[in-house]
Coordinates of C-alpha atoms and ligand atoms in Angstrom, one line a residue:
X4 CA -125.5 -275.5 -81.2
X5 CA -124.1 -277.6 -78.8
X6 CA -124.7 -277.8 -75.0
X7 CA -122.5 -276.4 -72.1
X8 CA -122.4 -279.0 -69.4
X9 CA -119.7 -278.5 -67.6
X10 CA -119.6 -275.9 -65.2
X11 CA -116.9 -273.5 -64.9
X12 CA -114.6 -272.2 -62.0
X13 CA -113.5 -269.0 -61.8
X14 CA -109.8 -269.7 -63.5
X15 CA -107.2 -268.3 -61.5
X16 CA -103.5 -269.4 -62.6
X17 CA -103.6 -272.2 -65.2
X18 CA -101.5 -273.1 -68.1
X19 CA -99.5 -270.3 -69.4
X20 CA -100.7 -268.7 -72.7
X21 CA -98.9 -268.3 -75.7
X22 CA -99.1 -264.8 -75.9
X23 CA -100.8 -261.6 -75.2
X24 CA -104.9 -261.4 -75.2
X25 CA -106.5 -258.7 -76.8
X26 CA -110.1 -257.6 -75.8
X27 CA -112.8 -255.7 -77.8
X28 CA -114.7 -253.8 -75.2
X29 CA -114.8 -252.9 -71.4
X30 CA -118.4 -253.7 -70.7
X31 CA -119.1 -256.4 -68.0
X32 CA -117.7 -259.4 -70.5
X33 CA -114.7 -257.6 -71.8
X34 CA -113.6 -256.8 -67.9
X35 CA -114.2 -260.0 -66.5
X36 CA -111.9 -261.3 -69.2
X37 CA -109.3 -258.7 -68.7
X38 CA -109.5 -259.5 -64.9
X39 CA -109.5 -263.4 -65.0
X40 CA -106.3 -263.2 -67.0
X41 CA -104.4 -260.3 -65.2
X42 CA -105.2 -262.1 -61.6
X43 CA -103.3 -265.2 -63.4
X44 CA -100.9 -262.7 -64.5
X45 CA -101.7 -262.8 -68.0
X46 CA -101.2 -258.6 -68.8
X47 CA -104.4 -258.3 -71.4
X48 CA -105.2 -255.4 -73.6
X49 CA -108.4 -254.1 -73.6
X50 CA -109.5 -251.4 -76.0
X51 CA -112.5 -249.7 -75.3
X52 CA -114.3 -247.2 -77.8
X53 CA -115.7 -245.0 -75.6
X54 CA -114.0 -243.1 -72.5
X55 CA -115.5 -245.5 -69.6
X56 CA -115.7 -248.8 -68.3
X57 CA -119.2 -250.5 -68.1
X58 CA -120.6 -250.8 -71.4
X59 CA -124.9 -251.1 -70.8
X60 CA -124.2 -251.4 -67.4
X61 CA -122.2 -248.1 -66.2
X62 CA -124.0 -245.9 -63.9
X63 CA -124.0 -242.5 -65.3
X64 CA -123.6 -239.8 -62.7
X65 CA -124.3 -235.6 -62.9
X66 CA -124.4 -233.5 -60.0
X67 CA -123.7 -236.2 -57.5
X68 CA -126.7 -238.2 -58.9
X69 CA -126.3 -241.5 -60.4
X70 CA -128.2 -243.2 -62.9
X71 CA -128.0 -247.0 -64.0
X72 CA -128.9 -246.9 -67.6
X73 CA -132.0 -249.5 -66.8
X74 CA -131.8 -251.0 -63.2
X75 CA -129.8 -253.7 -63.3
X76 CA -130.5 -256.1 -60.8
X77 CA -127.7 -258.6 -59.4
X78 CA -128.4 -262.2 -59.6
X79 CA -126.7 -265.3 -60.8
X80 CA -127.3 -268.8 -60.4
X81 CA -123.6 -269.9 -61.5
X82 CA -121.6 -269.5 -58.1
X83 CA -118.5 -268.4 -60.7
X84 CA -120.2 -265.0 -61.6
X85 CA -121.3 -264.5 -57.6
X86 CA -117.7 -265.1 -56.5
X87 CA -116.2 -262.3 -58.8
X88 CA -118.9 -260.3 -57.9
X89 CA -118.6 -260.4 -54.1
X90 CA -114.7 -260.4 -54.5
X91 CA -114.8 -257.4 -56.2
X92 CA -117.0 -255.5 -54.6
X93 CA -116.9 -256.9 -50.9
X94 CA -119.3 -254.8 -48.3
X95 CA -120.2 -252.7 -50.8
X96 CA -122.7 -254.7 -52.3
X97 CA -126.0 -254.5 -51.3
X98 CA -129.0 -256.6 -50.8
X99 CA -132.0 -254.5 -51.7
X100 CA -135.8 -254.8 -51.3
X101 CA -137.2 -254.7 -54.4
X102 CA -140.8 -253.3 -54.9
X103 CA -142.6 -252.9 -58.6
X104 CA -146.1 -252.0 -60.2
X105 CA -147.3 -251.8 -63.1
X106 CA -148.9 -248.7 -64.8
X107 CA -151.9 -249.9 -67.0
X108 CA -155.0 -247.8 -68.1
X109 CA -154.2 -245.4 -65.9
X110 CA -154.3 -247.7 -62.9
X111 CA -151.3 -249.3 -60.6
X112 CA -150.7 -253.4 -60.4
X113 CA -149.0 -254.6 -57.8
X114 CA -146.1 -256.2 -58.8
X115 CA -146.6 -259.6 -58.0
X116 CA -149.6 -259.2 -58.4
X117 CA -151.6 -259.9 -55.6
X118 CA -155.1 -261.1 -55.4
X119 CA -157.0 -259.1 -53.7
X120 CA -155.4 -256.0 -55.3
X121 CA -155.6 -256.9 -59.0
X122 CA -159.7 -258.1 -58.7
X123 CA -160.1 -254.7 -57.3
X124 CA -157.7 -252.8 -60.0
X125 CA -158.6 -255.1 -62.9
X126 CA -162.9 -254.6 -61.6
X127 CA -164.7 -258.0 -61.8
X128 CA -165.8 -258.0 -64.8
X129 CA -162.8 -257.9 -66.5
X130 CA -161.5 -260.8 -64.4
X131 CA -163.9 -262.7 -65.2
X132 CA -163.7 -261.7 -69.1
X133 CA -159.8 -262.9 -68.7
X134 CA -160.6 -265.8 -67.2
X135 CA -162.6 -266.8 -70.0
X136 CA -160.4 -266.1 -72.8
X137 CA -157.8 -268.3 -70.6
X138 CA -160.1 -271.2 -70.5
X139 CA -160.6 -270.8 -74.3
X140 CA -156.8 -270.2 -75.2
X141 CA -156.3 -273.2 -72.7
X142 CA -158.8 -275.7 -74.3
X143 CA -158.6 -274.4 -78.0
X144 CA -155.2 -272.5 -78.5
X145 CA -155.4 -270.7 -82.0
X146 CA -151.6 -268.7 -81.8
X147 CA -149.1 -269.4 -83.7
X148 CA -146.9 -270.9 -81.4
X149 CA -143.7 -269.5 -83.4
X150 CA -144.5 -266.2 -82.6
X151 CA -144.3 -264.1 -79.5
X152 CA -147.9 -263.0 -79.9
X153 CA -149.3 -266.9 -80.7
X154 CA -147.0 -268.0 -77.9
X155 CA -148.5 -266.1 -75.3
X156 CA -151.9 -265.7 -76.6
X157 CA -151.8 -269.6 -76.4
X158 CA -150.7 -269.6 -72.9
X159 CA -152.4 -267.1 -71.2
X160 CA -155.6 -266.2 -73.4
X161 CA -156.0 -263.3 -75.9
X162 CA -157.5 -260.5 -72.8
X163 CA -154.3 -260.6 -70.8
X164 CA -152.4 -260.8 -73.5
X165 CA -153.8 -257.4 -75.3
X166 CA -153.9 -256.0 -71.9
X167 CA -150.6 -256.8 -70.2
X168 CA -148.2 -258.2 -72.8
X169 CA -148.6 -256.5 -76.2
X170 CA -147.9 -252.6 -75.3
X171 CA -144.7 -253.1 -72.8
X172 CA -143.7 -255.5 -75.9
X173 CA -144.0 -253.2 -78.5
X174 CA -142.5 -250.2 -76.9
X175 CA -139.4 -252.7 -76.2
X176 CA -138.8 -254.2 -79.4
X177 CA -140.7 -251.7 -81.8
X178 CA -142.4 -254.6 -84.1
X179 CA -145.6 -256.3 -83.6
X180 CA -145.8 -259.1 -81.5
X181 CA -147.0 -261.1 -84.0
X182 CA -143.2 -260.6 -85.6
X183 CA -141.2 -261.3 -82.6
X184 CA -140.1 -264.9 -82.3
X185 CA -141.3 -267.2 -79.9
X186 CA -138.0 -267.8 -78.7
X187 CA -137.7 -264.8 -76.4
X188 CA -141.3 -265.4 -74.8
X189 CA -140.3 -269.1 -74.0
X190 CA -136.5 -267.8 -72.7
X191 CA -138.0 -264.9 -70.6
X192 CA -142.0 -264.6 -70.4
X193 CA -141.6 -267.3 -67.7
X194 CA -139.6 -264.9 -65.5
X195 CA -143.1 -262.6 -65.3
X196 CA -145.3 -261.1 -66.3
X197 CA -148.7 -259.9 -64.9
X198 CA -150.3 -262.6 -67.2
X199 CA -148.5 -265.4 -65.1
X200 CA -149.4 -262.8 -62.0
X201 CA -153.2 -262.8 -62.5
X202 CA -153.8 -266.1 -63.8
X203 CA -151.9 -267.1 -60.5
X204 CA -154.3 -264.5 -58.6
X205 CA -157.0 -266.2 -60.5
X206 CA -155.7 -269.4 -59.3
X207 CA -155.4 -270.5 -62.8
X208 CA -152.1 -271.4 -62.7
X209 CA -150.8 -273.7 -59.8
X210 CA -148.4 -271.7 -57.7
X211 CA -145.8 -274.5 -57.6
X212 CA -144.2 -273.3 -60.9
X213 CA -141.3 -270.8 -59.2
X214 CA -141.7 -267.5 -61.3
X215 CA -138.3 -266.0 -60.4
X216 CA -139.9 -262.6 -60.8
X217 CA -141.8 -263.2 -57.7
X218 CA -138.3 -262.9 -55.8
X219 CA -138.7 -259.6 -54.1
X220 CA -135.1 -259.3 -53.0
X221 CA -131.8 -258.7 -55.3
X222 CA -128.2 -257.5 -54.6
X223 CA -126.9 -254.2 -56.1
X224 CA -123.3 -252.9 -55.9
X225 CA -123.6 -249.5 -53.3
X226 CA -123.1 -246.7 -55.7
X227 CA -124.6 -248.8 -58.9
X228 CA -122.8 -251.2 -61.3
X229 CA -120.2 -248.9 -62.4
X230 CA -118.7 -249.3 -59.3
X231 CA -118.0 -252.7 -59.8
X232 CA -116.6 -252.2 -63.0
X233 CA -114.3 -249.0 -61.8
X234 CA -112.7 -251.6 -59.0
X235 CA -112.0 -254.1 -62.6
X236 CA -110.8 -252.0 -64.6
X237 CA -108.4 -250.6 -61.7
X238 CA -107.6 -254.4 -60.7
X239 CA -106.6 -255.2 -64.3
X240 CA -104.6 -252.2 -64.5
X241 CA -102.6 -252.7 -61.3
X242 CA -101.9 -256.6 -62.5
X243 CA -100.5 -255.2 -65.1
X244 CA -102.9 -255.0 -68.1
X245 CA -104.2 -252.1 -70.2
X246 CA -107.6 -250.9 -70.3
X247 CA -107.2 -247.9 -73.6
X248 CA -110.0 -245.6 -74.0
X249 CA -111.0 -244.4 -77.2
X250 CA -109.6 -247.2 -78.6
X251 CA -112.2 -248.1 -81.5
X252 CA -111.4 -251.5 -82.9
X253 CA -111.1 -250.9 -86.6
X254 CA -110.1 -253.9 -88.8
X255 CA -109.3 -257.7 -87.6
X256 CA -106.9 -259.0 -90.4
X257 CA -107.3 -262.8 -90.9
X258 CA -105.2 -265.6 -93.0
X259 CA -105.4 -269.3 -92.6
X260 CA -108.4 -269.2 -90.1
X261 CA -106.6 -267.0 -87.4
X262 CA -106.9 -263.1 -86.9
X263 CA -103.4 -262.4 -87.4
X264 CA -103.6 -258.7 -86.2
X265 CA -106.1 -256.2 -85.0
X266 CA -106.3 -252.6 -85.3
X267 CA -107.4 -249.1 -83.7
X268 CA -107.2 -246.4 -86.3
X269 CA -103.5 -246.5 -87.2
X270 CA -102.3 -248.7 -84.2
X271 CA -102.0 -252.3 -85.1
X272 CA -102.5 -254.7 -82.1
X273 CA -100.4 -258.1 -82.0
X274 CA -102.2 -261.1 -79.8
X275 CA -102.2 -264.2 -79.7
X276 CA -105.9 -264.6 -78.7
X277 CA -108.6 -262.2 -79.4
X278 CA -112.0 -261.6 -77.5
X279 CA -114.7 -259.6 -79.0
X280 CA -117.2 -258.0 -76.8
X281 CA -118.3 -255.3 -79.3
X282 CA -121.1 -255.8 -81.1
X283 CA -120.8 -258.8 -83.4
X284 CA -122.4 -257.2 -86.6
X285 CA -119.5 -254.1 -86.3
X286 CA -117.1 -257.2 -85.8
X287 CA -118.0 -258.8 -88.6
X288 CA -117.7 -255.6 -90.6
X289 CA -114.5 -255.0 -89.6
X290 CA -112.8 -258.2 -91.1
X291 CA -109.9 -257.4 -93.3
X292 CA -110.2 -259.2 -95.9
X293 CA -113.8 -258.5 -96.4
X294 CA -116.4 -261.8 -94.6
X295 CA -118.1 -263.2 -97.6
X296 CA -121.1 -261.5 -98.7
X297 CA -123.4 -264.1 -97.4
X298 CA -122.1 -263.1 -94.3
X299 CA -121.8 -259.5 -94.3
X300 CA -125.3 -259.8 -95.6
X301 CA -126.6 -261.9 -92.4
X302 CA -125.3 -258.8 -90.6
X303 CA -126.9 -256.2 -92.2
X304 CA -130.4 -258.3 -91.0
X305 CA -129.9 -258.0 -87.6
X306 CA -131.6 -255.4 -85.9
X307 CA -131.4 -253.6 -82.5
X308 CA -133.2 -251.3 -80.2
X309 CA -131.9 -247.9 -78.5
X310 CA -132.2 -247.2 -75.0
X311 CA -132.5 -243.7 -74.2
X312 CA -132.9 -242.8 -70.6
X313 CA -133.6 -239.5 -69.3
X314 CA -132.4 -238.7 -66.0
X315 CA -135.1 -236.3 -64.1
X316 CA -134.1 -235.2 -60.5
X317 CA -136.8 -233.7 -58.6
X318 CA -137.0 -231.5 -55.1
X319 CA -138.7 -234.4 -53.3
X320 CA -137.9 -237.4 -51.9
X321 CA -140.0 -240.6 -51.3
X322 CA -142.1 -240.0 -54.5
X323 CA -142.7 -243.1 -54.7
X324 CA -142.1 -246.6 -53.3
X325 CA -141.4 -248.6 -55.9
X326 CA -137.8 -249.3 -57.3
X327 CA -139.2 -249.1 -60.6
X328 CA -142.8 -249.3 -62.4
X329 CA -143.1 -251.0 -65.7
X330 CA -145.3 -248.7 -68.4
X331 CA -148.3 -250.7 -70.2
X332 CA -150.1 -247.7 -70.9
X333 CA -150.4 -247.5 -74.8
X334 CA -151.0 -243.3 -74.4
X335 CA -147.2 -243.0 -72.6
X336 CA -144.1 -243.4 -73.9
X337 CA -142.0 -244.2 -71.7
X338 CA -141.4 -247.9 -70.7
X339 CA -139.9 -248.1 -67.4
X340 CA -139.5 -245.5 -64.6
X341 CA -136.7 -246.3 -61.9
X342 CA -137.1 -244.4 -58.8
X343 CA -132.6 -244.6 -57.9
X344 CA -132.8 -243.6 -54.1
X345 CA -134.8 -247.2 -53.9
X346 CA -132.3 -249.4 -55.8
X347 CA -129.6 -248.0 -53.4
X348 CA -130.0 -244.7 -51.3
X349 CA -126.2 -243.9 -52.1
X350 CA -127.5 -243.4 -55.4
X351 CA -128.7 -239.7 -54.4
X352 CA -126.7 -237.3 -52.9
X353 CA -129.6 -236.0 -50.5
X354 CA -132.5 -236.6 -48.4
X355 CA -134.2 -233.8 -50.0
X356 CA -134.9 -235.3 -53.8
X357 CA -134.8 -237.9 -56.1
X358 CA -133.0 -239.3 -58.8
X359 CA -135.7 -240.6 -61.5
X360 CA -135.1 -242.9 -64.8
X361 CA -137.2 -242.7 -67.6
X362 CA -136.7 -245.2 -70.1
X363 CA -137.4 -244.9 -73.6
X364 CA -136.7 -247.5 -76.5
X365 CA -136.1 -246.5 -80.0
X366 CA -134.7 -247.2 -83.4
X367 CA -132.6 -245.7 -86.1
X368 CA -134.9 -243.4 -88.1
X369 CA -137.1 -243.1 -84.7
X370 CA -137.8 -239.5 -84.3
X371 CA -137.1 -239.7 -80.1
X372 CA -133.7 -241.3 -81.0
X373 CA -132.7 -238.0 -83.0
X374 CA -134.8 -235.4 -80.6
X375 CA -132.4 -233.0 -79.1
X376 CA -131.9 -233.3 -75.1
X377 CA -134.7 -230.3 -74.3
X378 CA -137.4 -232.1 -76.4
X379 CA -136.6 -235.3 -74.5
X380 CA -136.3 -233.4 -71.2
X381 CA -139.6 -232.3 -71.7
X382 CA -141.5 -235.4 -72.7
X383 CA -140.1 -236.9 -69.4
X384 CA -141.2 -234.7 -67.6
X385 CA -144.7 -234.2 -68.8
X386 CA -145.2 -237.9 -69.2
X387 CA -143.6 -238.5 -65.3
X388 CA -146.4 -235.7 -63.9
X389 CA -149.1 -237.6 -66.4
X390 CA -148.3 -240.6 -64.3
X391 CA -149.1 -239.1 -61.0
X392 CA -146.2 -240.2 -59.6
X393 CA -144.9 -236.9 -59.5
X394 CA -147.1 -235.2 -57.3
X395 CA -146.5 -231.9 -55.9
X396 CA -143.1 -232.1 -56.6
X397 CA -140.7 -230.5 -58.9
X398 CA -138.5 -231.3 -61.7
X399 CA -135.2 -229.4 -61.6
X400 CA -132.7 -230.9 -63.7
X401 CA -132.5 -233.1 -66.3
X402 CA -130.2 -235.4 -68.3
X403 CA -130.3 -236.8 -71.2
X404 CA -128.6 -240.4 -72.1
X405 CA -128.6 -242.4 -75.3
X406 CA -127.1 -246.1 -75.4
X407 CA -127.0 -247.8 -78.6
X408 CA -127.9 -251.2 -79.0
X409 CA -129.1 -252.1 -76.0
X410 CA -131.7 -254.8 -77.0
X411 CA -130.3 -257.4 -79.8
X412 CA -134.5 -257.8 -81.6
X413 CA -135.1 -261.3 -81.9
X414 CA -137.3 -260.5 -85.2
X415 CA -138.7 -263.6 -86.6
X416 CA -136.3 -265.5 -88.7
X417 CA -133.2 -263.3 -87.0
X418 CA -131.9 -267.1 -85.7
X419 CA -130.8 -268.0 -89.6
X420 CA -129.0 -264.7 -89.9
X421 CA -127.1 -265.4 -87.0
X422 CA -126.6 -269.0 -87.1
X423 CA -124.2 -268.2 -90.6
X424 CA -122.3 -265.5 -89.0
X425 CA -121.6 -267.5 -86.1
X426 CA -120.8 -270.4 -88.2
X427 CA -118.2 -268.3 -90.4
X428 CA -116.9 -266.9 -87.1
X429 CA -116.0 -270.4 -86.0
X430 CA -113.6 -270.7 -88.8
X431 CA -111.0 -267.6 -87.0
X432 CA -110.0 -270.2 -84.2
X433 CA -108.3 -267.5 -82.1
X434 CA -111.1 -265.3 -81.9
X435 CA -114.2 -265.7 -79.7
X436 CA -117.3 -263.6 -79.4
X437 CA -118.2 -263.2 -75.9
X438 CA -121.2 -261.0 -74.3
X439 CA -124.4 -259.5 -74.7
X440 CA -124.2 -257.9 -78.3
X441 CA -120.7 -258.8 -78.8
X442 CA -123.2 -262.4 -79.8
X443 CA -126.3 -260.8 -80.1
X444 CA -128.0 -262.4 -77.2
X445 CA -130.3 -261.2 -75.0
X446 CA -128.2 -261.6 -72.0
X447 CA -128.0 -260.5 -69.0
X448 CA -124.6 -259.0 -67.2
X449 CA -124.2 -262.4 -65.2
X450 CA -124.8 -264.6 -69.0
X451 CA -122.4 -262.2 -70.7
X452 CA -119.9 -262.7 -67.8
X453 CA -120.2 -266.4 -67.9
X454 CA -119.5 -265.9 -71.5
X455 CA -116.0 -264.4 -70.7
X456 CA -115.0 -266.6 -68.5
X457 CA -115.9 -269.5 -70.2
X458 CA -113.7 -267.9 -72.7
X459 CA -111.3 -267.8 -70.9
X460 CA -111.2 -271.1 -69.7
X461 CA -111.1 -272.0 -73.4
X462 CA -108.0 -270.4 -73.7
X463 CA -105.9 -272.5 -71.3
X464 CA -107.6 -275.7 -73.4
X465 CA -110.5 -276.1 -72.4
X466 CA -113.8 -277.0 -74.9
X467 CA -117.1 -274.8 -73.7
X468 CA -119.2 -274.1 -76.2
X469 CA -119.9 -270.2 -75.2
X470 CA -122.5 -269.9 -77.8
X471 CA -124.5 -272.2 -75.7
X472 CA -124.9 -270.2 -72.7
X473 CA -128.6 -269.2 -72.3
X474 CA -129.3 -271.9 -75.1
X475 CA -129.3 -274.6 -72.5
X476 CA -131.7 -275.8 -70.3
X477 CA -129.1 -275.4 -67.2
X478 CA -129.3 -271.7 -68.0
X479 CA -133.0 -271.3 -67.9
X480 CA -134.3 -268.5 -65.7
X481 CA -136.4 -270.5 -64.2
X482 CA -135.7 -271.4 -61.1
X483 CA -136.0 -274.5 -59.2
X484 CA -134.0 -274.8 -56.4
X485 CA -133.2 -272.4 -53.8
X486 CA -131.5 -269.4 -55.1
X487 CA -131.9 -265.5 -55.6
X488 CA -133.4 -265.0 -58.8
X489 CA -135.0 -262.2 -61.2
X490 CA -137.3 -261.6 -63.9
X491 CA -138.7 -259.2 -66.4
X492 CA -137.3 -257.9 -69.2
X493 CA -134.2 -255.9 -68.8
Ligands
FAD509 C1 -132.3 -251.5 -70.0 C2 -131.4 -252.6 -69.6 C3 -131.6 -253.2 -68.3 C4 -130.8 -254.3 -67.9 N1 -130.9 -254.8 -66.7 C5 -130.2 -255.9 -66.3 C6 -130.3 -256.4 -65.0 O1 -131.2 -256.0 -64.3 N2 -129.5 -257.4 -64.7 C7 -128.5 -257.9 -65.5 O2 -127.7 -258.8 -65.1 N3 -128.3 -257.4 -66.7 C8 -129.1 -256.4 -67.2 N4 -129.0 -255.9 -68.4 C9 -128.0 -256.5 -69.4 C10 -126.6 -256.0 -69.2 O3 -126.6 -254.6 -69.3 C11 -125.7 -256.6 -70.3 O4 -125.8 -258.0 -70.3 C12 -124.2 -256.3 -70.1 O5 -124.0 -254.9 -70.0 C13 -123.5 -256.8 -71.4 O6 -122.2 -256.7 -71.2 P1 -121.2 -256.8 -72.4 O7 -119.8 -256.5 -71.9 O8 -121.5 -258.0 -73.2 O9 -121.7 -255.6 -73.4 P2 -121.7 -254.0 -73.2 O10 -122.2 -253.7 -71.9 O11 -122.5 -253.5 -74.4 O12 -120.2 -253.5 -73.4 C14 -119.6 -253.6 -74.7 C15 -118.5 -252.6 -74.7 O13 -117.8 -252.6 -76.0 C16 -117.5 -251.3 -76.3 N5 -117.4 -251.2 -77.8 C17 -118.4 -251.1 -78.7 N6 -117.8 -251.1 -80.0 C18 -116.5 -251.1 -79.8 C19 -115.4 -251.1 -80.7 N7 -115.6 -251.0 -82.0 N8 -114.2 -251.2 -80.2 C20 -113.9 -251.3 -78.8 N9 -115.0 -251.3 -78.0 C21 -116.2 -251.2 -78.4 C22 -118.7 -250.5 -75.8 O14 -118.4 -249.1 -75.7 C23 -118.9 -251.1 -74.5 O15 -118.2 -250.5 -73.5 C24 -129.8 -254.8 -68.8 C25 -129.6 -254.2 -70.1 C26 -130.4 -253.1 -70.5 C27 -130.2 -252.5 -71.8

């Protein structure tokens, strides 16, 4: 894959195109396409399976409580993504405190960690068995560094890693560790993780490296992330484009190396471009005629995670301070718990209560993916009082959320499978993959939007290579010079 160097503006009129763009999905990528070309006038379509905007990141809202299916933070380092983000959503985008733990053996990390409070949690002589298996992983590393599990076992010893890397890891992707690539841990591990936190606490790490999960502040749009793409959505529309729900693309027919029509059910839908934001594996299924087997095969061996999330609102406010807590413990399920009224207090109708998140992750054939909403209601709530965190309060209402294909799994191997659909993709040269699963990429909502509109920019002539965002070392997470940054997985 090649390398994007040059970076993009945010293309506002340009070269006219030669016809009408047609975009799969109305997640974060999809929209920013749609509202890149309608500012330049360009009417797109956009067809959208589902009946809202938002993809992943729409906030989900019942009886004036709003959820964010996961807690998506706001940061960017390319000054593109930040200028449609504060154009968009103006005043009405926050900059928040951010405060995390982490819940492990019953016990609460801070989040950095912080010295004095993880000797004391962790008890001396477990520091000083982690610091040992450090110095041993450090002087004799024994992973295998292709792996997730040899990757960080290498890096920060085999103690922390069975104690802070290998539950939270396996609750997210549902494999071993040891069956995970190492690719994700070098792309993200960086960002945090109490590893990084106590080996720094330990002062075994020098503190120059800057772990953007340290970064205790992030922006977040006033009423969640749905509100920012609501305004879109309603910006494409009044330029002139089409946002059409329940609009399932169907078939992409394709002759001569160009999708020559698309379809929704019965409805065929004439372009001239095409962008794909759905997930690439459904795209690739869709092709009329048929992708060759190879390919179609490729597909079938990429896998994904579930997210569910149950909303739990409770008669308290202030249960907690964090804005969310990450879940180590092996005995819970749950992965994540996002206290709302702390990413944004417009987030909760009230002073009286709170809007809770609990996160589950699951697969097809999981028996939590196919529980019905009371057996999840109740898990969530017993495992939210077996935290503590619920105190003397009360839950009172529940909701129950499922969003497929969250997580793209980068299984061992899964870089092959994806390297031939990408490279029979190619061959349709008005049709570009853009977005999270739409190229089965761990990105985040800022990658995915670069994605777009690089895409875009392609359009009016221009050469990026979108495959390459979060490939390249300029799109590393780390961060080195001044900037708002984030971590963790999301
Ligand atoms: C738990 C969690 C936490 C996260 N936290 C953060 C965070 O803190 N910060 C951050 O920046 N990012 C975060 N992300 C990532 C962010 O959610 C994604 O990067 C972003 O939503 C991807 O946008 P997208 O448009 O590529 O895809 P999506 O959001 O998946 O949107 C794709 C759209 O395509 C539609 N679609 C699917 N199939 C079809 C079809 N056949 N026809 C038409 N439409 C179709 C879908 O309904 C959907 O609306 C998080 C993700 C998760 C899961």
């Amino acid at each position: 894959m090649g390398h994007a160097r040059r970076r993009p503006r945010l293309p506002r009129a340009g070269g006219a195109l030669s016809g009408r763009t047609v975009i799969f999905g109305a997640g974060p990528a999809g929209l920013a396409a749609a509202y890149t070309l309608a500012r330049a006038g360009e009417a797109p379509l956009v067809i959208e399976r589902s009946g809202v905007v938002g993809g992943i990141s729409r906030t989900v809202e019942f009886d004036g409580y709003r959820f964010d299916l996961g807690g998506h933070r706001f940061f960017t380092r390319f000054p593109e993504v930040q200028a449609l983000w504060e154009e968009v959503l103006g005043g009405d985008f926050l900059d928040r405190p951010r405060l995390s733990r982490i819940l492990y053996d019953g016990r609460f990390f801070d989040y950095p960690l912080r010295p004095a409070n993880a000797l004391r949690t962790l008890g001396a002589r477990e520091s000083v068995a982690c610091m040992a298996s450090y110095a041993r992983a450090r002087v004799a590393p024994r992973g295998d560094e292709a792996t997730f599990e040899g990757w960080v076992q290498n890096r920060f010893g085999t103690r922390l890693f069975d104690r802070f890397f290998r539950s939270y890891t396996e609750k997210v992707w549902g494999i071993p560790t040891a069956e995970i690539g190492a690719e994700w841990a070098s792309q993200r591990i960086k960002n945090l993780d109490l590893g990084v936190a106590v080996a720094q606490a330990l002062r075994l790490r020098r503190r120059d490296t800057d772990v953007t999960s340290l970064i205790e502040r992030f922006q977040y749009p006033r009423t969640g992330p749905g509100l920012l793409y609501d305004r879109m959505a309603a910006r494409v529309v009044a330029d002139g484009g089409e946002v059409r729900f329940r609009a399932p693309l169907t078939r992409v027919e394709h002759a001569g190396g160009r999708v020559t029509r698309a379809w929704t059910g019965e409805t065929p839908l004439n372009g001239a471009a095409f962008l794909s934001s759905m997930p690439l594996t459904h795209l690739v299924e869709a092709m009329d005629p048929p992708a060759p087997e190879a390919v179609r095969a490729a597909a079938r061996a990429l896998t994904f995670r579930h997210l569910l999330l149950v909303g739990v609102v409770v008669d308290r406010p202030e249960l907690f301070p964090d804005t969310w807590i990450y879940v180590h413990d092996a005995r819970l399920r749950v992965g994540r718990i996002q206290n709302f009224g702390n990413w944004s207090p417009y987030m909760v109708p009230d002073t009286t209560s709170s809007g809770i998140g609990m996160e589950y992750f699951c697969s097809d054939g999981d028996a939590l993916w196919t529980a019905d909403d009371e057996t999840l209601s109740r898990l969530a709530t017993t495992e939210l009082a077996a935290t503590g965190l619920l105190g003397a309060g009360r839950v009172v209402r529940t909701h129950v959320v499922r969003v497929p294909r969250a997580y793209p799994v980068y299984r061992r191997g899964y870089e092959a499978h994806l390297a031939t659909l990408v490279g029979w993709l190619r061959t349709l040269t008005n049709l570009q993959p853009i977005g999270r699963y739409g190229m089965f990429k761990y990105n985040n909502a800022d990658h995915s939007i670069l994605t777009a509109l690089l895409a875009v920019e392609n359009l009016r002539g221009a050469g990026h290579d979108v495959w390459a965002v979060n490939t390249d070392s300029d799109y590393q997470e780390i961060r080195r010079a001044p900037a708002p940054a984030r971590g963790g997985a999301s």
